[in-house]
Amino acid sequence: MTAEAQTAAPRLTLERVFASPDLAGPQPQALRLSPDGTLLTSVRPRADDRSRFDLWALDTRTGAERMLVDSLRTGSGGELSEAAKMQRERDRTLTGKTGILEYDWAPDGRSLLVPVDGELYLADLTGGVRKLDGTKDALNPTISPRGQFIGFVRDQNLWVQPLAGGGAARQLTKDGGGTVHWGEAEFIAQEEMHRRTGYWWSPDDRHLAVARFDEAPVKVFTRAAIGATGTRIFEQRYPAAGTANVLIELHVMRADGSGSVKVDLGSDPDIYLARVDWTPDGKALLVQRENRAQTRLDVLRVDPLTGKSSVLFTENAAAKSWINLSDAYRVMRDGSLLWLSERDGFAHLWRLDKGRWTQLTKGPWVVTDLVGVDEDRGRVYFMANKDSVLEQQLYALDLKGGAITRLTEAGWFNRVTADGGAKRFVVTRSNPDQPPQIYLADADGKRLAWVNENRVEGAHPYAPYLAAHQPVRFGTVKAADGKTDLQWQMVTPKLEPGKRYPVFFQHYGGPGPQNVVRNWKMPLVQQLVARGWIYFEVDNRGSANRGVAFESAIWHALGSVEVADQAAGAAYLKTLPFVDAKRIATFGWSYGGFMSLKMIEADQGLYAASVSGAPVTDWRLYDTHWTERYMGDPRVDKAAYDASRAVIDPLKITTPLMLMHGMADDNVFLDNSTEVAARMQAANVPFEMMFYPGKAHGAARDIHVWTTIEAFLDRHVGAGAR
């Protein structure tokens, strides 16, 4: 691109980054094919409000699109229940969004169940919408597999209502209330286990498996949700590390609530109910039972008529490691099981058939998802980083010959879903120069039609800024151990000879995400670059998709190798002739906020300034399932917890610091930041602080957060070349 073109391009501002429409262009979400494959439905943001979504349908035969349900015309505008709000907060993809975010197709393809503003509606394909009476504040609504019933949770009990005929809803469970919940996923399951529901229909609609949990043993924390016009006090049962979890049970009952039996989950009550699935023939349940230490996962085969269980097999963690839960498994028609396991050091697909295991994929790469299975063709479709650690691609595995074929194009980061028979696929892809595109593909990966080509041209929201768009560079740097390769990504302004630039050094650092990938980046990155910052990020040891040894380096030592690896990234930056070594600023949120504090305490003088958002400052304050997976039990491993505290010696915090937190955060309680603030104040250590009334853990999506960060860094570091 020419210098003239760059000069002519408008400057990207924070105001435009956070305004509507979204700079990434129209982004359909929750894409699903209708049962007959003729419609592809999705929820889409309104042109004038990027946070409110409506339900749309695309005809896969003609390409014609139409709005099925207008959330403004359908919804009551009522406020969601507190339970619904918290469910959305725990599903990070739904935070800050309103309108229609979820829906469920009826099996006959003639109607859809649509929650709007806390009530349930039944929509047909002609635009008709009917409100279902008695569903106010319904949670976790579903249509049963054969379409006879609607299930939902209300007032902590499970309800079932006939889909046709207008019959009244029947309450299946009776003692829900107080600390007892039926059909819901407990806090830990929602927040950390990626289990969003607590009930499961049998394939023939005749039975349901229903979880019952009692929060009575869980410690009560008083959480103040401090808002702009007042404070609400919540007595929240929060299972902090080393304290009691809920008491969990699993029951099986008929669709009318009769014939209930309790499932035998074993003699140890201190377990996690990780996953529940019916076999395709409905004759058994497969229940995943995880021990408290998360080093063993038992897959139980359960007789739904009696509740009796037996251990089908056990998955054990490697030494000084843990079990990573997954949804990448499938029961086949012949009774065999496809299963994702890390038993050889990398996540790969295995098959269990008549008691014998066969490894289906192998190598120093990882399978990240099981997309679909075409049993008639003998093909398994999965996502993996087989060809590049920076990319997620769709692959097909021939079950008979073992051949693996890549079906998506190199140079892209993909997310893929399939129809029930794995005949057609919805592919969402992006790269650093192209915001997400969506297309429909056949079973051989051939693109059949664009769903959202999203080309950055013409009236596309990002088109005016494309001329100034700077490319993302990728590379590796050695970890602090001197031998492990770490992936990094960098975006620089147009470099002027002899000039040196400050660095906005972003980090997460914790287990779970992989951030350095070849995908579309938030336009906020380009806004920072437009102001003269170099954007830099490195995935340290402990991050995902590099194998068990790479991830397990943080075992019982959070805030150790990650901090050292980030310092190795900073040391690399200092070797670059265009980097101002005295102007490297760090930023992180959540685990990244914890890292910000650990980094400036460990390496005084290395960083010019630091922003710590919503940090966990003492892992004893965080929840059981996440924390104990990596750190063990604080009642046993006290020394590890002491060493992992965010600020051990306040006097070592000599770097200019901005501490930020949402004042209604129910995930990382505000106590984490106020505890550090009090200790630093007691030690007379200067720092700056900005807390957000009414904001939860997703407060970083607020423009004020970024105007505050920008002003703080301007004071202490300074943007632009020198």
CSV table of N, CA, C and O in Angstrom, one decimal, residues 126-182:
chain,number,residue,atom,x,y,z
A,126,THR,N,-43.3,-19.3,8.6
A,126,THR,CA,-44.0,-18.3,7.8
A,126,THR,C,-43.9,-16.9,8.5
A,126,THR,O,-44.4,-15.9,8.0
A,127,GLY,N,-43.3,-16.9,9.7
A,127,GLY,CA,-43.2,-15.6,10.4
A,127,GLY,C,-44.1,-15.6,11.6
A,127,GLY,O,-44.1,-14.6,12.4
A,128,GLY,N,-44.9,-16.6,11.8
A,128,GLY,CA,-45.8,-16.6,13.0
A,128,GLY,C,-45.1,-17.0,14.2
A,128,GLY,O,-44.2,-17.8,14.3
A,129,VAL,N,-45.5,-16.3,15.3
A,129,VAL,CA,-44.8,-16.5,16.6
A,129,VAL,C,-45.9,-16.6,17.7
A,129,VAL,O,-46.8,-15.7,17.8
A,130,ARG,N,-45.8,-17.6,18.5
A,130,ARG,CA,-46.8,-17.8,19.6
A,130,ARG,C,-46.1,-17.9,20.9
A,130,ARG,O,-45.1,-18.7,21.1
A,131,LYS,N,-46.5,-17.1,21.9
A,131,LYS,CA,-45.9,-17.1,23.2
A,131,LYS,C,-46.4,-18.3,24.0
A,131,LYS,O,-47.7,-18.6,23.9
A,132,LEU,N,-45.6,-19.1,24.7
A,132,LEU,CA,-46.0,-20.2,25.5
A,132,LEU,C,-46.3,-19.7,26.9
A,132,LEU,O,-45.3,-19.3,27.6
A,133,ASP,N,-47.5,-19.8,27.3
A,133,ASP,CA,-47.9,-19.3,28.6
A,133,ASP,C,-47.2,-20.1,29.7
A,133,ASP,O,-46.9,-21.3,29.5
A,134,GLY,N,-46.9,-19.5,30.8
A,134,GLY,CA,-46.4,-20.2,31.9
A,134,GLY,C,-44.9,-20.5,31.9
A,134,GLY,O,-44.4,-21.3,32.6
A,135,THR,N,-44.2,-19.7,31.0
A,135,THR,CA,-42.8,-20.0,30.8
A,135,THR,C,-41.9,-18.8,31.2
A,135,THR,O,-40.7,-18.7,30.9
A,136,LYS,N,-42.5,-17.9,32.0
A,136,LYS,CA,-41.7,-16.7,32.4
A,136,LYS,C,-40.5,-17.2,33.3
A,136,LYS,O,-40.7,-18.1,34.1
A,137,ASP,N,-39.3,-16.7,33.0
A,137,ASP,CA,-38.1,-17.0,33.7
A,137,ASP,C,-37.7,-18.5,33.5
A,137,ASP,O,-36.9,-19.1,34.3
A,138,ALA,N,-38.1,-19.1,32.3
A,138,ALA,CA,-37.7,-20.4,32.0
A,138,ALA,C,-36.2,-20.5,31.7
A,138,ALA,O,-35.7,-19.6,30.9
A,139,LEU,N,-35.5,-21.5,32.2
A,139,LEU,CA,-34.1,-21.6,31.9
A,139,LEU,C,-33.9,-22.9,31.1
A,139,LEU,O,-34.7,-23.9,31.2
A,140,ASN,N,-32.8,-23.0,30.3
A,140,ASN,CA,-32.4,-24.2,29.6
A,140,ASN,C,-33.5,-24.9,28.8
A,140,ASN,O,-33.7,-26.1,28.9
A,141,PRO,N,-34.3,-24.1,28.0
A,141,PRO,CA,-35.4,-24.8,27.2
A,141,PRO,C,-34.8,-25.6,26.1
A,141,PRO,O,-33.8,-25.3,25.4
A,142,THR,N,-35.5,-26.8,25.9
A,142,THR,CA,-35.2,-27.7,24.8
A,142,THR,C,-36.5,-28.3,24.2
A,142,THR,O,-37.5,-28.4,24.9
A,143,ILE,N,-36.4,-28.8,23.0
A,143,ILE,CA,-37.4,-29.6,22.4
A,143,ILE,C,-36.9,-31.0,22.4
A,143,ILE,O,-35.7,-31.3,22.1
A,144,SER,N,-37.7,-32.0,22.8
A,144,SER,CA,-37.3,-33.4,22.9
A,144,SER,C,-36.9,-33.9,21.6
A,144,SER,O,-37.4,-33.4,20.5
A,145,PRO,N,-36.1,-35.0,21.5
A,145,PRO,CA,-35.6,-35.5,20.2
A,145,PRO,C,-36.6,-35.9,19.2
A,145,PRO,O,-36.4,-35.7,18.0
A,146,ARG,N,-37.8,-36.4,19.6
A,146,ARG,CA,-38.9,-36.7,18.7
A,146,ARG,C,-39.9,-35.6,18.6
A,146,ARG,O,-40.9,-35.8,17.9
A,147,GLY,N,-39.7,-34.5,19.3
A,147,GLY,CA,-40.6,-33.3,19.1
A,147,GLY,C,-41.9,-33.4,19.9
A,147,GLY,O,-42.8,-32.6,19.6
A,148,GLN,N,-42.0,-34.3,20.8
A,148,GLN,CA,-43.3,-34.4,21.5
A,148,GLN,C,-43.4,-33.3,22.7
A,148,GLN,O,-44.5,-32.9,23.0
A,149,PHE,N,-42.3,-32.9,23.2
A,149,PHE,CA,-42.3,-32.1,24.4
A,149,PHE,C,-41.3,-30.9,24.4
A,149,PHE,O,-40.4,-31.0,23.6
A,150,ILE,N,-41.6,-30.0,25.2
A,150,ILE,CA,-40.6,-28.9,25.5
A,150,ILE,C,-40.3,-29.1,27.0
A,150,ILE,O,-41.1,-29.3,27.9
A,151,GLY,N,-39.0,-29.0,27.3
A,151,GLY,CA,-38.5,-29.1,28.6
A,151,GLY,C,-37.9,-27.8,29.0
A,151,GLY,O,-37.3,-27.1,28.2
A,152,PHE,N,-38.0,-27.4,30.3
A,152,PHE,CA,-37.3,-26.2,30.8
A,152,PHE,C,-37.3,-26.2,32.3
A,152,PHE,O,-38.0,-27.1,33.0
A,153,VAL,N,-36.5,-25.4,32.9
A,153,VAL,CA,-36.3,-25.3,34.3
A,153,VAL,C,-37.0,-24.0,34.8
A,153,VAL,O,-36.7,-22.9,34.2
A,154,ARG,N,-37.8,-24.0,35.8
A,154,ARG,CA,-38.4,-22.8,36.4
A,154,ARG,C,-38.5,-23.1,37.9
A,154,ARG,O,-38.9,-24.1,38.4
A,155,ASP,N,-38.1,-22.0,38.7
A,155,ASP,CA,-38.2,-22.1,40.1
A,155,ASP,C,-37.4,-23.3,40.7
A,155,ASP,O,-37.9,-24.0,41.6
A,156,GLN,N,-36.3,-23.6,40.0
A,156,GLN,CA,-35.4,-24.7,40.4
A,156,GLN,C,-35.9,-26.1,40.3
A,156,GLN,O,-35.4,-27.0,40.9
A,157,ASN,N,-37.0,-26.2,39.5
A,157,ASN,CA,-37.6,-27.5,39.2
A,157,ASN,C,-37.6,-27.7,37.7
A,157,ASN,O,-37.6,-26.8,36.9
A,158,LEU,N,-37.7,-29.0,37.3
A,158,LEU,CA,-37.8,-29.3,35.9
A,158,LEU,C,-39.3,-29.4,35.5
A,158,LEU,O,-40.1,-30.1,36.2
A,159,TRP,N,-39.6,-28.8,34.3
A,159,TRP,CA,-41.0,-28.8,33.8
A,159,TRP,C,-41.0,-29.4,32.4
A,159,TRP,O,-40.0,-29.2,31.7
A,160,VAL,N,-42.1,-30.0,32.0
A,160,VAL,CA,-42.2,-30.6,30.7
A,160,VAL,C,-43.6,-30.2,30.2
A,160,VAL,O,-44.6,-30.3,30.9
A,161,GLN,N,-43.7,-29.7,28.9
A,161,GLN,CA,-44.9,-29.3,28.3
A,161,GLN,C,-45.1,-29.9,27.0
A,161,GLN,O,-44.1,-29.9,26.2
A,162,PRO,N,-46.3,-30.4,26.6
A,162,PRO,CA,-46.5,-30.9,25.2
A,162,PRO,C,-46.2,-29.8,24.2
A,162,PRO,O,-46.6,-28.7,24.4
A,163,LEU,N,-45.6,-30.2,23.1
A,163,LEU,CA,-45.3,-29.2,22.1
A,163,LEU,C,-46.5,-28.9,21.3
A,163,LEU,O,-46.7,-27.7,20.9
A,164,ALA,N,-47.3,-29.9,21.0
A,164,ALA,CA,-48.5,-29.6,20.2
A,164,ALA,C,-49.8,-29.7,21.1
A,164,ALA,O,-49.7,-30.4,22.1
A,165,GLY,N,-50.8,-29.1,20.7
A,165,GLY,CA,-52.1,-29.2,21.4
A,165,GLY,C,-52.3,-28.2,22.5
A,165,GLY,O,-53.4,-28.1,23.1
A,166,GLY,N,-51.3,-27.5,22.9
A,166,GLY,CA,-51.5,-26.4,23.9
A,166,GLY,C,-51.6,-26.9,25.3
A,166,GLY,O,-52.2,-26.2,26.1
A,167,GLY,N,-51.2,-28.1,25.6
A,167,GLY,CA,-51.4,-28.7,27.0
A,167,GLY,C,-50.5,-27.9,28.0
A,167,GLY,O,-49.5,-27.2,27.6
A,168,ALA,N,-50.9,-28.0,29.2
A,168,ALA,CA,-50.2,-27.2,30.3
A,168,ALA,C,-48.9,-27.9,30.6
A,168,ALA,O,-48.8,-29.1,30.5
A,169,ALA,N,-48.0,-27.1,31.1
A,169,ALA,CA,-46.7,-27.6,31.6
A,169,ALA,C,-46.9,-28.4,32.9
A,169,ALA,O,-47.7,-28.1,33.7
A,170,ARG,N,-46.1,-29.5,33.0
A,170,ARG,CA,-46.2,-30.4,34.2
A,170,ARG,C,-44.9,-30.3,34.9
A,170,ARG,O,-43.8,-30.3,34.3
A,171,GLN,N,-45.0,-30.1,36.2
A,171,GLN,CA,-43.8,-30.0,37.1
A,171,GLN,C,-43.3,-31.4,37.4
A,171,GLN,O,-44.1,-32.1,38.1
A,172,LEU,N,-42.2,-31.8,37.0
A,172,LEU,CA,-41.7,-33.2,37.2
A,172,LEU,C,-41.1,-33.4,38.5
A,172,LEU,O,-41.1,-34.5,39.1
A,173,THR,N,-40.4,-32.4,39.0
A,173,THR,CA,-39.7,-32.5,40.3
A,173,THR,C,-40.3,-31.6,41.3
A,173,THR,O,-40.9,-30.6,40.9
A,174,LYS,N,-40.3,-32.0,42.6
A,174,LYS,CA,-41.1,-31.3,43.6
A,174,LYS,C,-40.3,-30.5,44.6
A,174,LYS,O,-40.8,-29.5,45.2
A,175,ASP,N,-39.1,-30.9,44.9
A,175,ASP,CA,-38.5,-30.4,46.1
A,175,ASP,C,-37.4,-29.3,45.8
A,175,ASP,O,-36.6,-28.9,46.6
A,176,GLY,N,-37.4,-28.8,44.5
A,176,GLY,CA,-36.5,-27.7,44.1
A,176,GLY,C,-36.9,-26.5,44.9
A,176,GLY,O,-38.1,-26.1,45.0
A,177,GLY,N,-35.9,-25.8,45.3
A,177,GLY,CA,-36.1,-24.5,46.1
A,177,GLY,C,-35.1,-24.5,47.2
A,177,GLY,O,-34.5,-25.5,47.6
A,178,GLY,N,-34.8,-23.3,47.7
A,178,GLY,CA,-33.8,-23.1,48.7
A,178,GLY,C,-32.4,-23.4,48.1
A,178,GLY,O,-32.0,-22.8,47.1
A,179,THR,N,-31.8,-24.5,48.6
A,179,THR,CA,-30.5,-24.8,48.1
A,179,THR,C,-30.5,-26.0,47.1
A,179,THR,O,-29.5,-26.4,46.6
A,180,VAL,N,-31.7,-26.5,46.8
A,180,VAL,CA,-31.9,-27.7,46.0
A,180,VAL,C,-32.3,-27.2,44.6
A,180,VAL,O,-33.3,-26.4,44.4
A,181,HIS,N,-31.6,-27.7,43.6
A,181,HIS,CA,-31.9,-27.4,42.1
A,181,HIS,C,-32.0,-28.7,41.3
A,181,HIS,O,-31.2,-29.6,41.5
A,182,TRP,N,-33.0,-28.7,40.5
A,182,TRP,CA,-33.2,-29.8,39.5
A,182,TRP,C,-33.0,-29.3,38.1
A,182,TRP,O,-33.5,-28.3,37.8
